PDB file of C-alpha atoms in Angstrom:
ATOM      1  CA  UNK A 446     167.277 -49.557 171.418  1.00  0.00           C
ATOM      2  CA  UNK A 447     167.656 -45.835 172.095  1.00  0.00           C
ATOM      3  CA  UNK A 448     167.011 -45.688 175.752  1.00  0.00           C
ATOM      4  CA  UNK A 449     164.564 -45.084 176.796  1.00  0.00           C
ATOM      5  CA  UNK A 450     161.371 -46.747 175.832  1.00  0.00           C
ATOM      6  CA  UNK A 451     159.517 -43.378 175.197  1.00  0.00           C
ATOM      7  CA  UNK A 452     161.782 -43.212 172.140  1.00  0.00           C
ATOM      8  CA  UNK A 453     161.572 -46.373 171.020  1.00  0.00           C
ATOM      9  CA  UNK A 454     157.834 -46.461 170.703  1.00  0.00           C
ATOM     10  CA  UNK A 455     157.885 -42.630 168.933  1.00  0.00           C
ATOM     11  CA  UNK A 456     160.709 -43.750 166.156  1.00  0.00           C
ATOM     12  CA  UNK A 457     158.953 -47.031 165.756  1.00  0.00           C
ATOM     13  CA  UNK A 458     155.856 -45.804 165.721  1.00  0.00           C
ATOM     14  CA  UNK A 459     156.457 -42.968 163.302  1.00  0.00           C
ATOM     15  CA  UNK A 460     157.892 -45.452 160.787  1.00  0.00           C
ATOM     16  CA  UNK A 461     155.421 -47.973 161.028  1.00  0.00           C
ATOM     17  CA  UNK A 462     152.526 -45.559 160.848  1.00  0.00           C
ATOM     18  CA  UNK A 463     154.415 -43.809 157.950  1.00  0.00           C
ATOM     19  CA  UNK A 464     154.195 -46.222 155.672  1.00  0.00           C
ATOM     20  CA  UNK A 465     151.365 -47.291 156.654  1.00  0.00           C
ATOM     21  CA  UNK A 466     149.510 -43.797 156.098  1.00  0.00           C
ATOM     22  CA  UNK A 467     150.848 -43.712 152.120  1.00  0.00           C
ATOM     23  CA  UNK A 468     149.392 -47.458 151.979  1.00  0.00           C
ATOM     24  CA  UNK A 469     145.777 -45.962 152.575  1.00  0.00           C
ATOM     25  CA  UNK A 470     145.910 -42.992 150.409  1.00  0.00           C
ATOM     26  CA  UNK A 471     143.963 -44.639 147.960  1.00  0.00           C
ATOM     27  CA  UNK A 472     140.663 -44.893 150.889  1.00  0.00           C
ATOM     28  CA  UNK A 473     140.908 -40.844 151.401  1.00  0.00           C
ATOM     29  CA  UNK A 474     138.852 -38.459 148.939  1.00  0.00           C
ATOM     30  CA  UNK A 475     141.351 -35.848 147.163  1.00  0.00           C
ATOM     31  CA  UNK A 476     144.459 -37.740 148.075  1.00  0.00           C
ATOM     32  CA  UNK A 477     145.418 -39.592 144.731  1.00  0.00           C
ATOM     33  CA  UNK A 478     145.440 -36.081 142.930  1.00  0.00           C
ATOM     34  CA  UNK A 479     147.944 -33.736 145.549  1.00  0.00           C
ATOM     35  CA  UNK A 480     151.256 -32.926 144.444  1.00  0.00           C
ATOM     36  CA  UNK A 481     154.361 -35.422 145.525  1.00  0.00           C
ATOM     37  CA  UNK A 482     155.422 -32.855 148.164  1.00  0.00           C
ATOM     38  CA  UNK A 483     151.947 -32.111 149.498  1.00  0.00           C
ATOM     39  CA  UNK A 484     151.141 -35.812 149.631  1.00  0.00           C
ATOM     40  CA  UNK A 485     154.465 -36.426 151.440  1.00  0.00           C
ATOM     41  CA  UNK A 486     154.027 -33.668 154.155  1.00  0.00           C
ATOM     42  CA  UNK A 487     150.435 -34.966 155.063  1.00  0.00           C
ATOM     43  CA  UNK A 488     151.516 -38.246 155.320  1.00  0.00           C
ATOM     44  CA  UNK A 489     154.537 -37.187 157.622  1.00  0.00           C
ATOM     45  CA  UNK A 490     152.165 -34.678 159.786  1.00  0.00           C
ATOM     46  CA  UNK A 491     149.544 -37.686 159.827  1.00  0.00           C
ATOM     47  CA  UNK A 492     152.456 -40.268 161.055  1.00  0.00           C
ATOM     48  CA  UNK A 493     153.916 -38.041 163.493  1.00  0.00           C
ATOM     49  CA  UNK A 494     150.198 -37.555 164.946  1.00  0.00           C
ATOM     50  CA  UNK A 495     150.015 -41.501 164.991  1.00  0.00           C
ATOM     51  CA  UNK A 496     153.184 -41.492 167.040  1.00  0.00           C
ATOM     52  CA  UNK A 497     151.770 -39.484 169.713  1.00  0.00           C
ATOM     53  CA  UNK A 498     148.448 -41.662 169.802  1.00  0.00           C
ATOM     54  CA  UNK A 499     150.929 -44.335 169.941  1.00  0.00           C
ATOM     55  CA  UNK A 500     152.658 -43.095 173.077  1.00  0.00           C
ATOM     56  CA  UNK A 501     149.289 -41.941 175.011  1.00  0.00           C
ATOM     57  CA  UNK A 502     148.107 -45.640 174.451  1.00  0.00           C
ATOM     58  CA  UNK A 503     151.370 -46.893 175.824  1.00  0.00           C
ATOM     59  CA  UNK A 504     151.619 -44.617 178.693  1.00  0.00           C
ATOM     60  CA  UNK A 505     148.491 -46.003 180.051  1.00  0.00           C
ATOM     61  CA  UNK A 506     149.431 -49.515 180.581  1.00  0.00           C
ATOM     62  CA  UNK A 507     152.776 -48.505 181.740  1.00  0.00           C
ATOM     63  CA  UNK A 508     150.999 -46.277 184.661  1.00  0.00           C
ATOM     64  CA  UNK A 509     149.239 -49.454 185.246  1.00  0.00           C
ATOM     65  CA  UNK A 510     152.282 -51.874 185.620  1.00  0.00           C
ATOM     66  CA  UNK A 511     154.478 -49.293 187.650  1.00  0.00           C
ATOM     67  CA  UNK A 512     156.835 -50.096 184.406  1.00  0.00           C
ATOM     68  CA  UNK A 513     157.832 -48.079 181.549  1.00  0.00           C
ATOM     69  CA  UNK A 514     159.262 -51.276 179.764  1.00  0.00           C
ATOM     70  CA  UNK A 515     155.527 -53.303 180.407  1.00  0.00           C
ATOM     71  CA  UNK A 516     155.790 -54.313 176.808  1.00  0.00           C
ATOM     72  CA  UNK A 517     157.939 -56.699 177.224  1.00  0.00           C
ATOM     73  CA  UNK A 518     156.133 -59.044 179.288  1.00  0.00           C
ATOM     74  CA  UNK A 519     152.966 -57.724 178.413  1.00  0.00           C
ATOM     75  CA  UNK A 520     149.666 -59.500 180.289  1.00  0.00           C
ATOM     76  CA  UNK A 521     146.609 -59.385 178.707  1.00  0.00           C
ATOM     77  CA  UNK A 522     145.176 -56.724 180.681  1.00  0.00           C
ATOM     78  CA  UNK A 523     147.851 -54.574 179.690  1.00  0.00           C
ATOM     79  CA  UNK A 524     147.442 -55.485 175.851  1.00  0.00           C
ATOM     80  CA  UNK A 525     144.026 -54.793 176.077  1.00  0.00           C
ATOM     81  CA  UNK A 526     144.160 -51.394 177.811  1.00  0.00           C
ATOM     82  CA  UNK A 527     147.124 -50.406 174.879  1.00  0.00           C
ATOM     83  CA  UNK A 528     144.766 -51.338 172.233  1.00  0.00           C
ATOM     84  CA  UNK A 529     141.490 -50.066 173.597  1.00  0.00           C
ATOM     85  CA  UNK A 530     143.222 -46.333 174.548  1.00  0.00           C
ATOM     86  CA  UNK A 531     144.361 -46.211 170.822  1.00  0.00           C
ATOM     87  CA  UNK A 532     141.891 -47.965 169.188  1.00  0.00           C
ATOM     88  CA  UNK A 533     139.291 -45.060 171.255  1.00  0.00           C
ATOM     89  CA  UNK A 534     141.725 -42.050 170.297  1.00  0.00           C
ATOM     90  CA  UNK A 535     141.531 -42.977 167.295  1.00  0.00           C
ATOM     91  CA  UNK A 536     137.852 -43.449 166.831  1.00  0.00           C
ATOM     92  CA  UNK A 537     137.125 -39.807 168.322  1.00  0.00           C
ATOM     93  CA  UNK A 538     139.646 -38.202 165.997  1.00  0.00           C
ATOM     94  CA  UNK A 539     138.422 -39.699 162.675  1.00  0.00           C
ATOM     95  CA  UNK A 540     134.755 -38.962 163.448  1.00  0.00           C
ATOM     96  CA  UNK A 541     135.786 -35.088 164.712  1.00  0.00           C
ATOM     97  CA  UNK A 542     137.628 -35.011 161.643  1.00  0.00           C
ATOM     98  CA  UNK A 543     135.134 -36.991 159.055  1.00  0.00           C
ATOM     99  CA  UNK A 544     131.718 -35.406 160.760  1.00  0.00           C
ATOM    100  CA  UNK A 545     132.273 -32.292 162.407  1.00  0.00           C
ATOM    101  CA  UNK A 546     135.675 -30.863 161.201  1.00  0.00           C
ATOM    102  CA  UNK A 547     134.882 -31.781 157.477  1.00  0.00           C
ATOM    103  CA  UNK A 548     139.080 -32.201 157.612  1.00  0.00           C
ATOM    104  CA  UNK A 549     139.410 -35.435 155.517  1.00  0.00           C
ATOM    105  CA  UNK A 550     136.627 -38.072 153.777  1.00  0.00           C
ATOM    106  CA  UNK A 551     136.875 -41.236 152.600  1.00  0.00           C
ATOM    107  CA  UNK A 552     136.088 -42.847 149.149  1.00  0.00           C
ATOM    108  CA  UNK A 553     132.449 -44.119 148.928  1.00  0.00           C
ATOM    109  CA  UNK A 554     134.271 -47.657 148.850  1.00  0.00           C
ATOM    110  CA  UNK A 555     136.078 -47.159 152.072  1.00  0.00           C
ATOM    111  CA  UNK A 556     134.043 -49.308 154.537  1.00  0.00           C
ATOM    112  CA  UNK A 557     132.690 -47.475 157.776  1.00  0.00           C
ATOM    113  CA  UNK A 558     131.301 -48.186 161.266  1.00  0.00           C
ATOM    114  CA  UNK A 559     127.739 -47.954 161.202  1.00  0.00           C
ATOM    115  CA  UNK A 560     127.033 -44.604 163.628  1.00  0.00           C
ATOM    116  CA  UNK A 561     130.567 -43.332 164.232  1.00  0.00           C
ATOM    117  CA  UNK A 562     131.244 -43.269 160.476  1.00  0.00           C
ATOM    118  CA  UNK A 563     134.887 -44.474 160.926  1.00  0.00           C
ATOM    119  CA  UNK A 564     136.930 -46.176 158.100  1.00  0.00           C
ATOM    120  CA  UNK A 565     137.892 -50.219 158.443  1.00  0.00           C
ATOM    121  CA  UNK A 566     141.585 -48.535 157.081  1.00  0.00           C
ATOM    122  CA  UNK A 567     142.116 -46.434 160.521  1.00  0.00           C
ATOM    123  CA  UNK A 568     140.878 -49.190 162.746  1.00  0.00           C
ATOM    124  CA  UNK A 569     142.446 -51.944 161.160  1.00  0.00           C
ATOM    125  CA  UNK A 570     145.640 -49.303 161.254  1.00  0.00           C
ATOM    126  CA  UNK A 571     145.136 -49.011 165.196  1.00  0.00           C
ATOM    127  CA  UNK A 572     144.836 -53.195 165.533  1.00  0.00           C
ATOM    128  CA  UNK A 573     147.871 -54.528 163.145  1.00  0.00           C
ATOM    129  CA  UNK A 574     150.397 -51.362 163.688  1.00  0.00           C
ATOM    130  CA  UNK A 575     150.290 -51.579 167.444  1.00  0.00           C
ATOM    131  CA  UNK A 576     150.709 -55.258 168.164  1.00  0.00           C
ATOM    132  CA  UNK A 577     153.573 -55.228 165.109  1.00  0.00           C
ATOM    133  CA  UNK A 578     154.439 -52.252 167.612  1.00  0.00           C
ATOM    134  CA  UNK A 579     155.075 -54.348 170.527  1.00  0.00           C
ATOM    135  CA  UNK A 580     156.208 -57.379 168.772  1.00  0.00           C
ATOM    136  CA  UNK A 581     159.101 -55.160 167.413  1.00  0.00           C
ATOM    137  CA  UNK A 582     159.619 -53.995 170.817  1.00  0.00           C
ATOM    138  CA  UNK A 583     159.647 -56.947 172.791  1.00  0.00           C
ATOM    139  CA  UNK A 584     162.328 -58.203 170.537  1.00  0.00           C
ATOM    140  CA  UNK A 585     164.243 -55.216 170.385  1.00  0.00           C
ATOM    141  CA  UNK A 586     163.978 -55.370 174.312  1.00  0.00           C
ATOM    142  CA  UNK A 587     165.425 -58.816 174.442  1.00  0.00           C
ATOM    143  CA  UNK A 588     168.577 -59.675 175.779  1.00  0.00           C
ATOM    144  CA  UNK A 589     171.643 -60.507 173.611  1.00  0.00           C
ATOM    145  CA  UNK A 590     173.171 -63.844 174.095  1.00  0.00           C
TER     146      UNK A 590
END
């Protein structure tokens, strides 16, 4: 696509991540009421923060496989590690941010992890947007012809 696959998983994941972030405004306290703008920036600043999870958790199986393109015949191993890395980032952020940064909370509906605290939206983010991720990847990656 662009590359190099660094750049490819940043632009995808911002976008994907992006939209994704104004779907679950409705699961975050205080969000409903901001201004366009304000609402806008945060969900920018929260995609582009997504993106870099996003490339940690796909620079780990690509250490593992010696290959920067591992996506595109991805084993299971591999899969797993890219999901577990994010899907661990992302736990440790929302809980420093829910229970000891007091930066964000959720609705009482949102539905948590018993212990961490952490929202179904962010996890279920971390599971769908990664593997949509790769998918888009893999056939972006594909030869022509």
């Amino acid at each position: 696509m662009l590359g190099a696959p660094e750049l490819d998983v940043a632009l995808l994941a911002f976008l994907l991540h992006f939209v994704w972030e104004f779907w679950q405004v409705p699961w975050y306290q205080g969000m409903n009421d901001l201004p366009h703008l304000a609402g806008v920036l945060m969900c920018s600043r929260a995609a582009a923060g997504d993106a870099v999870i996003a490339l940690t958790a796909y620079a780990g199986p690509a250490l593992m496989a010696r290959s920067r393109f591992w996506a595109r015949d991805a084993s299971l191993r591999l899969l797993a590690a890219y999901l577990g890395i994010g899907l661990t980032i992302t736990v440790g952020l929302e809980w420093l941010a829910t229970e000891v940064l007091d930066r964000w909370q959720y609705v009482d509906v949102m539905p948590t992890l018993p212990l961490l605290g952490t929202g179904l939206a962010p996890l279920l983010q971390w599971i769908v947007l990664p593997l949509l991720l790769l998918w888009l990847l893999r056939r972006a990656w594909r030869p022509l012809g």
